[in-house]
PDB file of C-alpha atoms in Angstrom:
ATOM      1  CA  UNK A   1      95.568 -25.735  63.312  1.00  0.00           C
ATOM      2  CA  UNK A   2      94.043 -26.583  59.848  1.00  0.00           C
ATOM      3  CA  UNK A   3      95.820 -25.483  56.739  1.00  0.00           C
ATOM      4  CA  UNK A   4      92.631 -24.484  55.132  1.00  0.00           C
ATOM      5  CA  UNK A   5      89.404 -23.155  56.390  1.00  0.00           C
ATOM      6  CA  UNK A   6      87.167 -26.204  56.654  1.00  0.00           C
ATOM      7  CA  UNK A   7      84.178 -23.862  55.548  1.00  0.00           C
ATOM      8  CA  UNK A   8      85.479 -22.236  52.321  1.00  0.00           C
ATOM      9  CA  UNK A   9      89.079 -23.703  51.855  1.00  0.00           C
ATOM     10  CA  UNK A  10      90.714 -20.465  51.991  1.00  0.00           C
ATOM     11  CA  UNK A  11      94.284 -20.721  53.547  1.00  0.00           C
ATOM     12  CA  UNK A  12      94.360 -20.274  57.133  1.00  0.00           C
ATOM     13  CA  UNK A  13      96.967 -18.346  58.974  1.00  0.00           C
ATOM     14  CA  UNK A  14      97.126 -16.733  62.470  1.00  0.00           C
ATOM     15  CA  UNK A  15      95.667 -13.483  61.220  1.00  0.00           C
ATOM     16  CA  UNK A  16      92.530 -14.762  59.581  1.00  0.00           C
ATOM     17  CA  UNK A  17      91.274 -17.399  61.835  1.00  0.00           C
ATOM     18  CA  UNK A  18      87.507 -17.214  63.101  1.00  0.00           C
ATOM     19  CA  UNK A  19      86.354 -17.037  66.786  1.00  0.00           C
ATOM     20  CA  UNK A  20      84.784 -19.366  69.056  1.00  0.00           C
ATOM     21  CA  UNK A  21      81.794 -18.385  71.412  1.00  0.00           C
ATOM     22  CA  UNK A  22      84.239 -17.860  74.321  1.00  0.00           C
ATOM     23  CA  UNK A  23      86.526 -15.402  72.139  1.00  0.00           C
ATOM     24  CA  UNK A  24      89.217 -18.060  71.318  1.00  0.00           C
ATOM     25  CA  UNK A  25      90.666 -18.491  67.794  1.00  0.00           C
ATOM     26  CA  UNK A  26      88.990 -21.282  65.841  1.00  0.00           C
ATOM     27  CA  UNK A  27      91.680 -23.622  64.492  1.00  0.00           C
ATOM     28  CA  UNK A  28      89.340 -24.821  61.789  1.00  0.00           C
ATOM     29  CA  UNK A  29      87.606 -21.863  60.187  1.00  0.00           C
ATOM     30  CA  UNK A  30      88.450 -18.388  58.940  1.00  0.00           C
ATOM     31  CA  UNK A  31      87.041 -14.924  60.165  1.00  0.00           C
ATOM     32  CA  UNK A  32      84.719 -14.874  57.180  1.00  0.00           C
ATOM     33  CA  UNK A  33      83.137 -18.124  57.545  1.00  0.00           C
ATOM     34  CA  UNK A  34      82.905 -18.361  61.433  1.00  0.00           C
ATOM     35  CA  UNK A  35      82.579 -16.004  64.219  1.00  0.00           C
ATOM     36  CA  UNK A  36      81.641 -16.103  68.068  1.00  0.00           C
ATOM     37  CA  UNK A  37      81.170 -19.974  67.664  1.00  0.00           C
ATOM     38  CA  UNK A  38      78.821 -19.944  64.554  1.00  0.00           C
ATOM     39  CA  UNK A  39      78.890 -19.726  60.624  1.00  0.00           C
ATOM     40  CA  UNK A  40      78.477 -16.417  59.675  1.00  0.00           C
ATOM     41  CA  UNK A  41      76.182 -17.768  56.545  1.00  0.00           C
ATOM     42  CA  UNK A  42      74.990 -20.882  58.144  1.00  0.00           C
ATOM     43  CA  UNK A  43      72.374 -21.729  55.034  1.00  0.00           C
ATOM     44  CA  UNK A  44      75.042 -21.474  52.386  1.00  0.00           C
ATOM     45  CA  UNK A  45      74.896 -24.305  50.000  1.00  0.00           C
ATOM     46  CA  UNK A  46      77.877 -25.864  48.310  1.00  0.00           C
ATOM     47  CA  UNK A  47      77.042 -24.158  45.013  1.00  0.00           C
ATOM     48  CA  UNK A  48      76.696 -20.872  46.692  1.00  0.00           C
ATOM     49  CA  UNK A  49      80.133 -21.316  48.620  1.00  0.00           C
ATOM     50  CA  UNK A  50      81.691 -22.339  45.244  1.00  0.00           C
ATOM     51  CA  UNK A  51      80.472 -19.200  43.616  1.00  0.00           C
ATOM     52  CA  UNK A  52      81.636 -17.076  46.479  1.00  0.00           C
ATOM     53  CA  UNK A  53      85.157 -18.402  46.515  1.00  0.00           C
ATOM     54  CA  UNK A  54      85.413 -18.157  42.391  1.00  0.00           C
ATOM     55  CA  UNK A  55      84.349 -14.479  42.990  1.00  0.00           C
ATOM     56  CA  UNK A  56      87.213 -14.230  45.736  1.00  0.00           C
ATOM     57  CA  UNK A  57      89.744 -15.780  43.347  1.00  0.00           C
ATOM     58  CA  UNK A  58      88.754 -13.270  40.695  1.00  0.00           C
ATOM     59  CA  UNK A  59      89.215 -10.437  42.826  1.00  0.00           C
ATOM     60  CA  UNK A  60      92.638 -11.446  44.197  1.00  0.00           C
ATOM     61  CA  UNK A  61      95.768  -9.780  42.776  1.00  0.00           C
ATOM     62  CA  UNK A  62      97.218 -13.043  41.163  1.00  0.00           C
ATOM     63  CA  UNK A  63      97.880 -13.187  37.589  1.00  0.00           C
ATOM     64  CA  UNK A  64      95.560 -14.739  35.304  1.00  0.00           C
ATOM     65  CA  UNK A  65      97.256 -18.061  34.961  1.00  0.00           C
ATOM     66  CA  UNK A  66      97.263 -18.347  38.725  1.00  0.00           C
ATOM     67  CA  UNK A  67      93.728 -17.518  38.895  1.00  0.00           C
ATOM     68  CA  UNK A  68      92.586 -19.959  36.057  1.00  0.00           C
ATOM     69  CA  UNK A  69      94.268 -22.833  38.033  1.00  0.00           C
ATOM     70  CA  UNK A  70      93.128 -21.972  41.415  1.00  0.00           C
ATOM     71  CA  UNK A  71      89.407 -21.750  40.048  1.00  0.00           C
ATOM     72  CA  UNK A  72      89.967 -25.093  38.238  1.00  0.00           C
ATOM     73  CA  UNK A  73      91.115 -26.786  41.557  1.00  0.00           C
ATOM     74  CA  UNK A  74      88.661 -24.924  43.823  1.00  0.00           C
ATOM     75  CA  UNK A  75      85.751 -27.227  43.532  1.00  0.00           C
ATOM     76  CA  UNK A  76      87.966 -30.335  44.627  1.00  0.00           C
ATOM     77  CA  UNK A  77      89.284 -28.318  47.614  1.00  0.00           C
ATOM     78  CA  UNK A  78      85.824 -27.242  48.588  1.00  0.00           C
ATOM     79  CA  UNK A  79      84.737 -31.006  48.457  1.00  0.00           C
ATOM     80  CA  UNK A  80      87.447 -31.919  51.135  1.00  0.00           C
ATOM     81  CA  UNK A  81      86.457 -29.335  53.688  1.00  0.00           C
ATOM     82  CA  UNK A  82      84.526 -30.602  56.766  1.00  0.00           C
ATOM     83  CA  UNK A  83      81.518 -28.365  56.144  1.00  0.00           C
ATOM     84  CA  UNK A  84      80.895 -29.779  52.644  1.00  0.00           C
ATOM     85  CA  UNK A  85      82.569 -33.188  52.648  1.00  0.00           C
ATOM     86  CA  UNK A  86      78.978 -34.851  52.305  1.00  0.00           C
ATOM     87  CA  UNK A  87      77.040 -32.208  50.928  1.00  0.00           C
ATOM     88  CA  UNK A  88      77.578 -32.250  47.231  1.00  0.00           C
TER      89      UNK A  88
END
């Protein structure tokens, strides 16, 4: 299993894995990005995913400093995902 979703860069664990077409767990993507073997938002751009991810960080229960650091590092993390590695 990947450590981070290869679409949105969210940390992966056994409780938030996406699903393949056969119903098995995806070892690469989270449930927010990938269900039944397809992306939940197949047309999302790098810039749009960046905005979605930063909004998710803002909604988290982390303190201000942690949120600030996560948002600062998020673009580099997203660029390393399989989905967006060559898209920016």
